[in-house]
Tab-separated table of C-alpha atoms (C1' of nucleotides) in Angstrom:
chain	number	residue	atom	x	y	z
A	1	MET	CA	-0.277	-17.532	-9.235
A	2	TYR	CA	1.434	-20.766	-10.770
A	3	SER	CA	4.507	-22.367	-8.714
A	4	PHE	CA	8.022	-22.400	-9.740
A	5	THR	CA	7.983	-25.981	-10.934
A	6	GLU	CA	4.661	-25.526	-12.996
A	7	GLU	CA	6.222	-22.212	-14.876
A	8	ASN	CA	9.339	-24.458	-15.785
A	9	TYR	CA	7.314	-27.269	-17.076
A	10	LEU	CA	5.272	-24.863	-19.221
A	11	LYS	CA	8.430	-23.118	-20.618
A	12	ALA	CA	10.034	-26.699	-21.438
A	13	ILE	CA	6.985	-27.854	-23.185
A	14	TYR	CA	6.634	-24.196	-24.993
A	15	LYS	CA	10.222	-24.715	-26.310
A	16	LEU	CA	9.678	-28.240	-27.656
A	17	GLN	CA	6.457	-27.220	-29.205
A	18	GLU	CA	8.277	-24.194	-30.993
A	19	GLN	CA	10.310	-27.014	-32.774
A	20	SER	CA	8.144	-29.907	-33.383
A	21	SER	CA	4.443	-29.198	-34.287
A	22	GLU	CA	3.385	-32.381	-33.158
A	23	ALA	CA	2.096	-33.335	-29.503
A	24	ILE	CA	5.255	-33.491	-27.244
A	25	ASN	CA	5.877	-36.684	-25.540
A	26	THR	CA	6.626	-37.408	-21.937
A	27	ASN	CA	10.223	-38.364	-22.356
A	28	ALA	CA	11.335	-35.309	-24.345
A	29	ILE	CA	10.059	-33.278	-21.231
A	30	ALA	CA	11.796	-35.246	-18.774
A	31	ILE	CA	15.013	-34.743	-20.806
A	32	SER	CA	14.541	-30.989	-21.245
A	33	ILE	CA	13.786	-30.666	-17.597
A	34	GLN	CA	16.137	-33.033	-15.992
A	35	THR	CA	13.742	-35.244	-14.440
A	36	LYS	CA	12.166	-38.549	-14.769
A	37	ALA	CA	9.361	-39.754	-16.766
A	38	ALA	CA	7.173	-40.602	-13.815
A	39	SER	CA	7.606	-37.282	-12.415
A	40	VAL	CA	6.523	-35.702	-15.826
A	41	THR	CA	3.660	-37.889	-15.763
A	42	ASP	CA	2.309	-36.769	-12.418
A	43	MET	CA	3.222	-33.013	-13.430
A	44	ILE	CA	1.333	-33.136	-16.661
A	45	LYS	CA	-1.980	-34.580	-15.093
A	46	LYS	CA	-1.746	-31.586	-12.848
A	47	LEU	CA	-1.194	-29.143	-15.411
A	48	SER	CA	-3.988	-30.792	-17.586
A	49	GLU	CA	-6.629	-30.680	-14.614
A	50	LYS	CA	-5.766	-26.658	-14.367
A	51	LYS	CA	-6.357	-26.409	-18.239
A	52	LEU	CA	-2.987	-25.635	-18.968
A	53	LEU	CA	-2.325	-28.418	-21.269
A	54	GLU	CA	-4.333	-31.152	-23.252
A	55	TYR	CA	-3.160	-34.560	-22.273
A	56	GLU	CA	-4.451	-37.929	-23.678
A	57	LYS	CA	-2.642	-40.933	-21.802
A	58	TYR	CA	0.637	-42.178	-24.140
A	59	LYS	CA	-0.220	-39.338	-26.815
A	60	GLY	CA	1.682	-36.638	-25.485
A	61	VAL	CA	0.592	-33.080	-24.438
A	62	VAL	CA	-0.284	-30.021	-26.335
A	63	LEU	CA	-0.386	-26.518	-24.531
A	64	THR	CA	-3.669	-24.827	-24.322
A	65	GLU	CA	-4.043	-20.956	-25.037
A	66	LEU	CA	-3.720	-20.304	-21.332
A	67	GLY	CA	-0.621	-22.615	-21.116
A	68	LYS	CA	0.710	-21.132	-23.931
A	69	LYS	CA	0.237	-17.516	-22.343
A	70	VAL	CA	1.963	-18.596	-18.995
A	71	ALA	CA	4.591	-19.998	-20.962
A	72	ILE	CA	5.529	-16.974	-22.960
A	73	GLU	CA	5.154	-14.691	-20.064
A	74	THR	CA	7.987	-16.802	-18.331
A	75	VAL	CA	10.126	-16.598	-21.379
A	76	ARG	CA	9.359	-12.819	-21.516
A	77	LYS	CA	10.885	-12.385	-17.838
A	78	HIS	CA	13.664	-14.654	-18.460
A	79	ARG	CA	14.787	-12.526	-21.338
A	80	LEU	CA	14.357	-9.068	-19.858
A	81	TRP	CA	16.203	-10.350	-16.772
A	82	GLU	CA	19.013	-11.727	-19.121
A	83	THR	CA	19.047	-8.145	-20.666
A	84	PHE	CA	19.059	-6.596	-17.477
A	85	LEU	CA	21.944	-8.608	-16.430
A	86	HIS	CA	23.841	-8.010	-19.576
A	87	ASN	CA	23.424	-4.465	-20.155
A	88	LYS	CA	23.467	-2.999	-16.633
A	89	LEU	CA	25.203	-5.423	-14.371
A	90	ASN	CA	27.876	-6.119	-16.915
A	91	PHE	CA	27.470	-9.967	-16.655
A	92	THR	CA	29.214	-12.006	-19.533
A	93	TRP	CA	26.956	-13.604	-22.094
A	94	ASP	CA	27.547	-17.091	-20.602
A	95	ALA	CA	26.731	-16.164	-17.028
A	96	VAL	CA	23.118	-14.641	-17.385
A	97	HIS	CA	21.188	-17.973	-18.260
A	98	ASP	CA	21.245	-19.407	-14.765
A	99	ILE	CA	20.798	-16.454	-12.629
A	100	ALA	CA	17.566	-15.318	-15.216
A	101	GLU	CA	16.225	-18.822	-14.505
A	102	GLN	CA	15.794	-18.182	-10.894
A	103	LEU	CA	14.576	-14.663	-11.615
A	104	GLU	CA	11.934	-15.292	-13.820
A	105	HIS	CA	9.767	-16.823	-11.526
A	106	ILE	CA	9.568	-13.447	-9.246
A	107	GLN	CA	5.983	-12.714	-9.140
A	108	SER	CA	4.949	-9.269	-9.981
A	109	GLN	CA	3.330	-7.702	-13.004
A	110	GLU	CA	4.318	-4.476	-12.190
A	111	LEU	CA	7.897	-5.372	-11.770
A	112	ILE	CA	8.189	-7.052	-15.089
A	113	ASP	CA	6.605	-3.827	-17.161
A	114	LYS	CA	8.954	-1.266	-14.881
A	115	LEU	CA	12.160	-3.311	-15.634
A	116	ASP	CA	10.917	-3.199	-19.308
A	117	ASP	CA	10.464	0.562	-19.374
A	118	PHE	CA	14.090	0.683	-17.630
A	119	LEU	CA	15.617	-1.304	-20.082
A	120	GLY	CA	13.978	0.779	-22.893
A	121	PHE	CA	11.813	-2.126	-24.224
A	122	PRO	CA	14.379	-3.941	-25.826
A	123	SER	CA	13.572	-6.149	-28.886
A	124	HIS	CA	15.647	-8.798	-28.319
A	125	ASP	CA	18.051	-10.481	-25.317
A	126	PRO	CA	21.724	-10.722	-25.209
A	127	HIS	CA	21.466	-14.117	-27.201
A	128	GLY	CA	19.505	-12.568	-29.948
A	129	ASP	CA	16.338	-14.119	-28.801
A	130	PRO	CA	13.446	-11.876	-29.352
A	131	ILE	CA	11.530	-10.487	-26.096
A	132	PRO	CA	7.884	-11.130	-26.297
A	133	GLY	CA	5.823	-7.933	-25.522
A	134	LYS	CA	3.421	-7.266	-23.060
A	135	ASN	CA	0.680	-8.965	-24.865
A	136	GLY	CA	2.571	-12.083	-25.756
A	137	GLU	CA	3.451	-10.790	-29.202
A	138	ILE	CA	6.763	-12.039	-30.724
A	139	LYS	CA	8.632	-9.820	-33.179
A	140	GLU	CA	10.281	-11.634	-36.379
A	141	SER	CA	13.737	-10.920	-36.297
A	142	ASN	CA	15.901	-10.485	-39.680
A	143	PHE	CA	18.814	-12.047	-38.185
A	144	VAL	CA	20.701	-14.316	-40.402
A	145	ILE	CA	23.562	-16.829	-39.737
A	146	LEU	CA	27.085	-15.783	-40.388
A	147	SER	CA	27.710	-18.336	-42.603
A	148	GLU	CA	24.893	-16.951	-44.981
A	149	LEU	CA	27.094	-14.038	-45.740
A	150	MET	CA	29.047	-13.724	-48.973
A	151	GLU	CA	32.630	-12.726	-49.394
A	152	GLY	CA	32.523	-8.746	-48.674
A	153	GLU	CA	29.370	-8.538	-46.711
A	154	THR	CA	29.065	-7.088	-43.507
A	155	GLY	CA	26.861	-7.722	-40.390
A	156	ILE	CA	26.415	-6.481	-36.934
A	157	ILE	CA	26.604	-9.473	-34.100
A	158	SER	CA	23.131	-9.722	-32.763
A	159	GLY	CA	22.663	-13.382	-31.267
A	160	VAL	CA	23.891	-16.956	-31.342
A	161	VAL	CA	21.998	-20.320	-32.520
A	162	ASN	CA	23.970	-22.525	-29.992
A	163	HIS	CA	23.478	-21.175	-26.297
A	164	SER	CA	26.203	-23.254	-24.402
A	165	SER	CA	28.287	-21.876	-22.095
A	166	LEU	CA	31.302	-23.353	-23.740
A	167	PHE	CA	30.429	-21.748	-27.054
A	168	LEU	CA	29.507	-18.317	-25.472
A	169	LYS	CA	32.878	-18.286	-23.579
A	170	HIS	CA	34.756	-18.985	-26.870
A	171	LEU	CA	33.021	-16.249	-28.594
A	172	GLU	CA	33.632	-13.666	-25.859
A	173	SER	CA	37.269	-14.494	-25.304
A	174	ASN	CA	37.560	-14.012	-29.182
A	175	GLU	CA	36.187	-10.449	-29.117
A	176	LEU	CA	33.083	-11.865	-30.835
A	177	ILE	CA	30.856	-9.645	-28.893
A	178	LEU	CA	27.197	-8.392	-29.184
A	179	GLY	CA	26.931	-5.307	-31.430
A	180	LYS	CA	30.343	-5.577	-32.923
A	181	ARG	CA	30.688	-5.106	-36.719
A	182	ILE	CA	31.997	-8.155	-38.590
A	183	MET	CA	32.913	-8.209	-42.274
A	184	VAL	CA	33.724	-11.590	-44.420
A	185	GLU	CA	37.074	-11.095	-45.964
A	186	GLU	CA	37.092	-14.884	-47.427
A	187	VAL	CA	35.291	-17.783	-47.305
A	188	VAL	CA	37.785	-20.632	-47.390
A	189	ALA	CA	36.544	-23.406	-50.021
A	190	PHE	CA	38.258	-26.317	-48.932
A	191	ASP	CA	36.623	-26.326	-45.316
A	192	ASN	CA	33.998	-23.678	-45.860
A	193	SER	CA	35.848	-21.776	-42.779
A	194	PHE	CA	35.530	-17.866	-42.707
A	195	GLN	CA	38.396	-15.282	-42.474
A	196	VAL	CA	36.473	-12.184	-40.815
A	197	LYS	CA	37.392	-8.593	-39.628
A	198	ILE	CA	35.982	-7.450	-36.746
A	199	GLU	CA	35.534	-3.957	-36.316
A	200	GLY	CA	38.294	-2.328	-38.079
A	201	LYS	CA	40.964	-4.240	-36.450
A	202	LYS	CA	41.279	-7.973	-35.679
A	203	ILE	CA	41.300	-10.209	-38.301
A	204	LEU	CA	40.077	-13.977	-37.249
A	205	GLN	CA	39.663	-17.459	-38.843
A	206	LEU	CA	36.206	-19.014	-37.818
A	207	SER	CA	35.413	-22.567	-38.463
A	208	ASN	CA	32.079	-23.241	-40.490
A	209	GLU	CA	30.769	-24.602	-37.038
A	210	VAL	CA	31.266	-21.318	-35.447
A	211	ALA	CA	29.960	-19.512	-38.376
A	212	ARG	CA	26.646	-21.199	-38.385
A	213	ASN	CA	25.998	-20.385	-34.674
A	214	ILE	CA	26.268	-16.943	-34.976
A	215	LEU	CA	23.559	-14.421	-35.673
A	216	VAL	CA	24.102	-11.230	-37.644
A	217	LYS	CA	21.903	-8.247	-38.737
A	218	LYS	CA	23.015	-7.792	-42.369
A	219	MET	CA	24.290	-4.567	-43.403
A	220	LYS	CA	23.279	-3.173	-46.697
B	1	MET	CA	23.208	-23.085	-0.242
B	2	TYR	CA	20.064	-22.563	2.180
B	3	SER	CA	16.512	-22.803	1.288
B	4	PHE	CA	13.997	-20.081	0.780
B	5	THR	CA	12.469	-21.086	4.086
B	6	GLU	CA	15.601	-21.458	6.498
B	7	GLU	CA	16.524	-17.970	5.246
B	8	ASN	CA	13.226	-16.604	6.161
B	9	TYR	CA	13.470	-18.328	9.553
B	10	LEU	CA	17.263	-16.804	10.238
B	11	LYS	CA	16.135	-13.412	9.191
B	12	ALA	CA	13.239	-13.323	11.354
B	13	ILE	CA	15.254	-14.448	14.632
B	14	TYR	CA	17.833	-11.846	13.762
B	15	LYS	CA	15.410	-9.157	13.450
B	16	LEU	CA	13.856	-10.314	16.971
B	17	GLN	CA	17.489	-10.661	18.404
B	18	GLU	CA	18.301	-6.948	17.632
B	19	GLN	CA	15.388	-6.078	19.840
B	20	SER	CA	15.504	-7.875	22.693
B	21	SER	CA	19.075	-9.521	23.894
B	22	GLU	CA	17.567	-12.510	25.386
B	23	ALA	CA	16.930	-15.845	23.679
B	24	ILE	CA	14.189	-15.891	20.993
B	25	ASN	CA	11.110	-18.062	21.970
B	26	THR	CA	8.966	-20.113	19.858
B	27	ASN	CA	5.726	-18.285	19.627
B	28	ALA	CA	7.720	-14.827	18.811
B	29	ILE	CA	8.832	-16.374	15.849
B	30	ALA	CA	5.373	-17.990	14.850
B	31	ILE	CA	3.968	-14.464	15.038
B	32	SER	CA	6.824	-12.761	13.303
B	33	ILE	CA	6.823	-15.281	10.197
B	34	GLN	CA	3.139	-15.984	10.190
B	35	THR	CA	2.919	-19.652	10.999
B	36	LYS	CA	2.352	-21.683	13.900
B	37	ALA	CA	4.348	-22.517	16.921
B	38	ALA	CA	4.571	-26.446	15.932
B	39	SER	CA	5.801	-25.483	12.499
B	40	VAL	CA	8.593	-23.208	14.148
B	41	THR	CA	9.537	-26.307	16.745
B	42	ASP	CA	10.557	-28.275	13.726
B	43	MET	CA	12.389	-25.750	11.629
B	44	ILE	CA	14.504	-24.861	14.870
B	45	LYS	CA	15.516	-28.413	15.112
B	46	LYS	CA	16.434	-28.514	11.441
B	47	LEU	CA	18.292	-25.128	11.830
B	48	SER	CA	19.893	-26.449	15.159
B	49	GLU	CA	21.067	-29.636	13.456
B	50	LYS	CA	22.933	-27.329	10.732
B	51	LYS	CA	24.625	-25.205	13.374
B	52	LEU	CA	22.582	-22.127	12.472
B	53	LEU	CA	21.433	-21.535	15.889
B	54	GLU	CA	21.569	-23.045	19.334
B	55	TYR	CA	18.495	-24.408	20.815
B	56	GLU	CA	17.392	-25.949	24.363
B	57	LYS	CA	13.804	-27.282	24.391
B	58	TYR	CA	11.708	-24.615	26.241
B	59	LYS	CA	14.415	-22.303	26.292
B	60	GLY	CA	14.409	-20.651	22.814
B	61	VAL	CA	16.902	-20.090	20.527
B	62	VAL	CA	19.878	-17.841	20.018
B	63	LEU	CA	21.636	-17.636	16.120
B	64	THR	CA	25.100	-18.874	15.965
B	65	GLU	CA	27.914	-17.148	14.281
B	66	LEU	CA	26.975	-18.961	11.197
B	67	GLY	CA	23.506	-18.260	11.291
B	68	LYS	CA	23.994	-14.414	11.925
B	69	LYS	CA	26.191	-14.468	9.176
B	70	VAL	CA	23.451	-16.139	6.696
B	71	ALA	CA	20.666	-13.558	8.333
B	72	ILE	CA	22.727	-10.569	7.709
B	73	GLU	CA	23.443	-11.581	4.020
B	74	THR	CA	19.758	-12.055	3.355
B	75	VAL	CA	19.142	-8.618	5.005
B	76	ARG	CA	21.945	-7.142	2.736
B	77	LYS	CA	20.261	-8.718	-0.422
B	78	HIS	CA	16.767	-7.553	0.846
B	79	ARG	CA	18.050	-3.660	1.316
B	80	LEU	CA	19.867	-3.767	-1.925
B	81	TRP	CA	16.970	-4.995	-3.853
B	82	GLU	CA	14.740	-2.546	-2.160
B	83	THR	CA	17.002	0.226	-3.184
B	84	PHE	CA	17.358	-0.710	-6.823
B	85	LEU	CA	13.314	-1.046	-7.139
B	86	HIS	CA	13.091	2.416	-5.666
B	87	ASN	CA	15.884	4.291	-7.156
B	88	LYS	CA	16.080	2.499	-10.588
B	89	LEU	CA	12.759	1.339	-11.292
B	90	ASN	CA	10.669	4.210	-9.612
B	91	PHE	CA	8.648	2.008	-7.165
B	92	THR	CA	6.934	3.831	-4.513
B	93	TRP	CA	8.115	3.782	-0.697
B	94	ASP	CA	5.587	1.358	0.124
B	95	ALA	CA	5.909	-0.940	-2.962
B	96	VAL	CA	9.492	-2.296	-2.432
B	97	HIS	CA	9.184	-4.907	0.510
B	98	ASP	CA	6.892	-7.572	-0.886
B	99	ILE	CA	8.839	-7.812	-4.097
B	100	ALA	CA	12.231	-7.551	-2.200
B	101	GLU	CA	11.016	-10.610	0.059
B	102	GLN	CA	11.188	-12.830	-3.295
B	103	LEU	CA	14.039	-11.079	-4.693
B	104	GLU	CA	16.347	-11.692	-1.468
B	105	HIS	CA	16.552	-15.303	-1.822
B	106	ILE	CA	18.146	-15.301	-5.412
B	107	GLN	CA	21.267	-17.434	-5.193
B	108	SER	CA	24.297	-15.814	-6.561
B	109	GLN	CA	27.066	-13.935	-4.823
B	110	GLU	CA	28.184	-12.135	-7.955
B	111	LEU	CA	24.782	-10.613	-8.704
B	112	ILE	CA	24.853	-8.974	-5.329
B	113	ASP	CA	28.111	-7.622	-5.547
B	114	LYS	CA	27.228	-6.365	-9.082
B	115	LEU	CA	23.978	-4.798	-7.952
B	116	ASP	CA	25.951	-3.165	-5.181
B	117	ASP	CA	28.325	-1.827	-7.648
B	118	PHE	CA	25.519	-0.900	-10.176
B	119	LEU	CA	23.791	1.030	-7.182
B	120	GLY	CA	26.780	3.036	-6.210
B	121	PHE	CA	27.316	1.133	-2.983
B	122	PRO	CA	24.438	2.663	-0.999
B	123	SER	CA	24.819	2.964	2.857
B	124	HIS	CA	20.954	2.952	3.399
B	125	ASP	CA	17.768	1.462	1.823
B	126	PRO	CA	14.725	3.699	0.980
B	127	HIS	CA	13.257	3.017	4.549
B	128	GLY	CA	16.634	4.580	6.019
B	129	ASP	CA	17.685	1.171	7.326
B	130	PRO	CA	21.701	0.460	6.950
B	131	ILE	CA	22.618	-1.635	4.194
B	132	PRO	CA	25.103	-4.456	5.533
B	133	GLY	CA	28.539	-4.368	3.687
B	134	LYS	CA	29.788	-7.355	1.666
B	135	ASN	CA	31.682	-8.503	4.951
B	136	GLY	CA	28.589	-8.135	7.104
B	137	GLU	CA	29.753	-5.041	8.781
B	138	ILE	CA	26.724	-2.507	9.465
B	139	LYS	CA	27.435	1.324	9.547
B	140	GLU	CA	25.986	3.111	12.571
B	141	SER	CA	23.821	5.949	11.184
B	142	ASN	CA	23.365	9.321	12.788
B	143	PHE	CA	19.645	9.741	11.997
B	144	VAL	CA	17.353	11.053	14.229
B	145	ILE	CA	13.518	11.116	14.757
B	146	LEU	CA	11.730	14.272	13.414
B	147	SER	CA	9.918	14.747	16.965
B	148	GLU	CA	13.388	15.113	18.125
B	149	LEU	CA	14.148	18.462	16.370
B	150	MET	CA	13.795	21.808	18.134
B	151	GLU	CA	11.795	24.696	16.479
B	152	GLY	CA	14.012	26.209	13.479
B	153	GLU	CA	15.990	23.181	13.166
B	154	THR	CA	16.070	21.281	9.769
B	155	GLY	CA	16.600	17.878	8.665
B	156	ILE	CA	16.576	15.719	5.249
B	157	ILE	CA	13.989	12.775	5.308
B	158	SER	CA	16.206	9.849	5.585
B	159	GLY	CA	13.858	6.938	6.597
B	160	VAL	CA	10.896	5.607	8.626
B	161	VAL	CA	10.633	3.837	11.896
B	162	ASN	CA	7.110	2.443	11.416
B	163	HIS	CA	7.600	0.253	7.900
B	164	SER	CA	3.799	-0.296	7.470
B	165	SER	CA	2.364	0.323	4.209
B	166	LEU	CA	-0.245	2.420	5.640
B	167	PHE	CA	2.217	5.013	7.313
B	168	LEU	CA	4.419	5.001	4.144
B	169	LYS	CA	1.440	5.762	1.985
B	170	HIS	CA	0.408	8.622	3.960
B	171	LEU	CA	3.824	9.992	3.705
B	172	GLU	CA	3.957	9.723	-0.040
B	173	SER	CA	0.516	11.253	-0.315
B	174	ASN	CA	2.049	14.237	1.773
B	175	GLU	CA	5.066	14.417	-0.396
B	176	LEU	CA	6.945	13.424	2.642
B	177	ILE	CA	9.767	11.792	0.403
B	178	LEU	CA	13.185	10.591	1.049
B	179	GLY	CA	15.861	13.404	0.355
B	180	LYS	CA	13.002	16.148	0.851
B	181	ARG	CA	14.579	18.934	3.285
B	182	ILE	CA	12.234	19.538	6.085
B	183	MET	CA	12.088	22.707	8.668
B	184	VAL	CA	10.444	22.662	12.198
B	185	GLU	CA	8.263	25.736	12.260
B	186	GLU	CA	6.471	25.317	15.348
B	187	VAL	CA	6.137	22.812	17.885
B	188	VAL	CA	2.425	22.962	19.299
B	189	ALA	CA	2.626	22.646	23.193
B	190	PHE	CA	-0.973	21.345	23.605
B	191	ASP	CA	-0.694	18.024	21.632
B	192	ASN	CA	2.994	17.796	20.809
B	193	SER	CA	2.278	18.152	16.903
B	194	PHE	CA	4.552	19.761	14.356
B	195	GLN	CA	4.218	22.422	11.919
B	196	VAL	CA	6.914	21.867	9.644
B	197	LYS	CA	7.922	23.477	5.887
B	198	ILE	CA	8.879	21.050	3.193
B	199	GLU	CA	11.410	22.157	0.867
B	200	GLY	CA	10.687	25.923	0.618
B	201	LYS	CA	7.097	25.581	-0.212
B	202	LYS	CA	4.423	23.389	1.354
B	203	ILE	CA	3.556	23.817	5.168
B	204	LEU	CA	2.213	20.794	6.887
B	205	GLN	CA	0.723	19.933	10.317
B	206	LEU	CA	1.956	16.753	11.457
B	207	SER	CA	0.845	14.723	14.328
B	208	ASN	CA	3.361	13.602	17.058
B	209	GLU	CA	2.600	10.178	15.884
B	210	VAL	CA	4.041	10.730	12.444
B	211	ALA	CA	6.799	13.050	13.635
B	212	ARG	CA	7.995	10.051	15.885
B	213	ASN	CA	8.224	7.888	12.896
B	214	ILE	CA	10.002	9.988	10.272
B	215	LEU	CA	13.946	9.555	10.578
B	216	VAL	CA	15.682	12.536	9.300
B	217	LYS	CA	19.407	13.462	9.183
B	218	LYS	CA	19.982	16.829	11.331
B	219	MET	CA	21.330	19.793	9.231
B	220	LYS	CA	23.819	21.824	11.181
C	1	DA	C1'	2.741	-25.083	47.410
C	2	DA	C1'	-1.382	-26.123	44.503
C	3	DA	C1'	-4.121	-24.987	41.052
C	4	DT	C1'	-4.737	-22.671	36.502
C	5	DA	C1'	-3.109	-20.668	32.740
C	6	DT	C1'	0.238	-20.183	28.849
C	7	DT	C1'	3.901	-21.944	26.093
C	8	DT	C1'	6.168	-25.336	23.566
C	9	DT	C1'	6.417	-29.979	21.748
C	10	DT	C1'	5.194	-34.348	20.201
C	11	DA	C1'	2.199	-37.264	17.482
C	12	DG	C1'	0.225	-38.164	13.380
C	13	DA	C1'	-1.597	-36.537	8.882
C	14	DC	C1'	-1.212	-33.425	4.601
C	15	DT	C1'	0.311	-31.322	-0.059
C	16	DA	C1'	3.860	-30.651	-3.842
C	17	DA	C1'	7.356	-32.457	-6.190
C	18	DT	C1'	10.324	-35.949	-6.524
C	19	DC	C1'	12.158	-41.082	-7.102
C	20	DT	C1'	12.490	-46.300	-8.139
C	21	DA	C1'	10.623	-50.413	-9.607
C	22	DA	C1'	7.046	-52.847	-11.829
C	23	DA	C1'	3.000	-53.172	-15.061
C	24	DA	C1'	1.057	-51.602	-19.102
C	25	DA	C1'	0.629	-49.696	-23.352
C	26	DT	C1'	2.659	-48.641	-27.950
C	27	DT	C1'	6.026	-48.932	-31.566
C	28	DG	C1'	9.132	-51.553	-34.338
C	29	DT	C1'	10.959	-55.649	-36.343
C	30	DA	C1'	11.405	-60.294	-38.139
D	1	DT	C1'	1.126	-61.069	-36.730
D	2	DA	C1'	3.748	-61.982	-33.289
D	3	DC	C1'	7.969	-61.086	-30.782
D	4	DA	C1'	10.871	-57.842	-28.704
D	5	DA	C1'	12.129	-53.047	-27.514
D	6	DT	C1'	10.773	-48.732	-26.133
D	7	DT	C1'	7.905	-45.604	-23.765
D	8	DT	C1'	4.578	-44.382	-20.772
D	9	DT	C1'	1.952	-44.930	-16.440
D	10	DT	C1'	1.020	-46.539	-12.027
D	11	DA	C1'	2.005	-47.870	-7.201
D	12	DG	C1'	4.053	-47.168	-3.569
D	13	DA	C1'	7.771	-44.488	-1.046
D	14	DT	C1'	10.689	-39.909	0.487
D	15	DT	C1'	11.775	-35.350	1.601
D	16	DA	C1'	10.423	-30.363	2.913
D	17	DG	C1'	7.365	-27.783	5.082
D	18	DT	C1'	3.194	-27.137	7.061
D	19	DC	C1'	-1.023	-28.233	10.113
D	20	DT	C1'	-4.184	-29.840	14.089
D	21	DA	C1'	-4.785	-31.891	18.512
D	22	DA	C1'	-3.198	-33.473	22.385
D	23	DA	C1'	0.510	-34.238	25.641
D	24	DA	C1'	4.146	-32.157	28.454
D	25	DA	C1'	6.798	-28.362	30.412
D	26	DT	C1'	6.746	-23.885	32.400
D	27	DA	C1'	5.022	-19.698	34.155
D	28	DT	C1'	1.458	-17.360	36.868
D	29	DT	C1'	-1.921	-16.945	40.284
D	30	DT	C1'	-4.178	-17.505	44.548
DNA sequence: AAATATTTTTAGACTAATCTAAAAATTGTA
DNA sequence: TACAATTTTTAGATTAGTCTAAAAATATTT
């Protein structure tokens, strides 16, 4: 229905819209999609003609309901494929993104529905991001960042804020893996770093920077 | 590495080469790939420059070792994805081909290796076609066509000769499904049709046309 | 072997997506 | 408010893949 490129533009604009609430300007799209502003202008004209977004010269763009729907469908596909790669094929946390960028453009509604079923209708992908449902609904997640936990509190590692490959690799090499139970032993007043215990055995020292980028499900 | 289109041309030429032993001519490729002869001429020039095939004007083409390697890798990906779709996602026999046509172009060696592992290193896809190994080796299969069985002989349904959606749907609606045991009760002399018994219960009458297009593994 | 039919190639054009360089509009600042 | 800086758009070119129509080569028939 929509091309590889069109889907990528819509997804990028959708993600920018999630953060800003104002119309998205050309340069922001160009940076996010790693292309030139002139190319973006061309493409948004085309998307505007197809009623996927509203565009006024020099004023930036806003997705229409249709554009948003297509974007959310693409996000849904991306996150389901990431979950497949991680849960079924044992790809590491940091390796799934690039492959899912390709897989998300496969055209088949039936494929996505069956994949969703096969994975057990997961609510979140391996990075802790919510997976939109078949009708585009997105569940609120009750994850908090690790640095919000008090001394003595426990959480289950459920996702990340920073998605960079560097950060994800760092986590994995320290056994900070999805699903692991983590307990805050001490918050060091001096630098706000965290001393934590992972699933009974390992004790680790985490910088505040790291603690601010890990999502946990808080245990009562 | 190679584009979607390049891979499709190489795969098509490879399949034509499997049948003919002579150089493959432009028109045959055009028909197989559903395009025009002029487009084929353009593309084979390009593939020839990239050393993927040998081309002499008006004489047709022959794949080089490199071209053959790329073609076999694409076939391997296609058949592994078909197996995934059928075995894991429960797609019917006739639905897997079109989706695999898209999935076969996803670029990631690691993905294919992990998928192969996940599927248990299958030797054949759901149509009974052999899945090339990681190094391009293709196992001989000892399947025979159903119409070669004598009265009283038994086989396991293992694949098809005709891959058309029409034929595959016909088989499925008659419970002629991969893995089922089939026994020849009678070969009707008049029209060479087959009376068969499927896995203990159903008795079916199969035309010779149908019997010639089902592959079975013969039981001793 | 000449005439005819078929196949293949060339020439030139088209679309989607991209780019660079320059022009136009907007925003920020003195 | 006017000048400078930044952002955005336009104009024109490029690449991959495709097409039609015509020309050239090959194959077939008489």
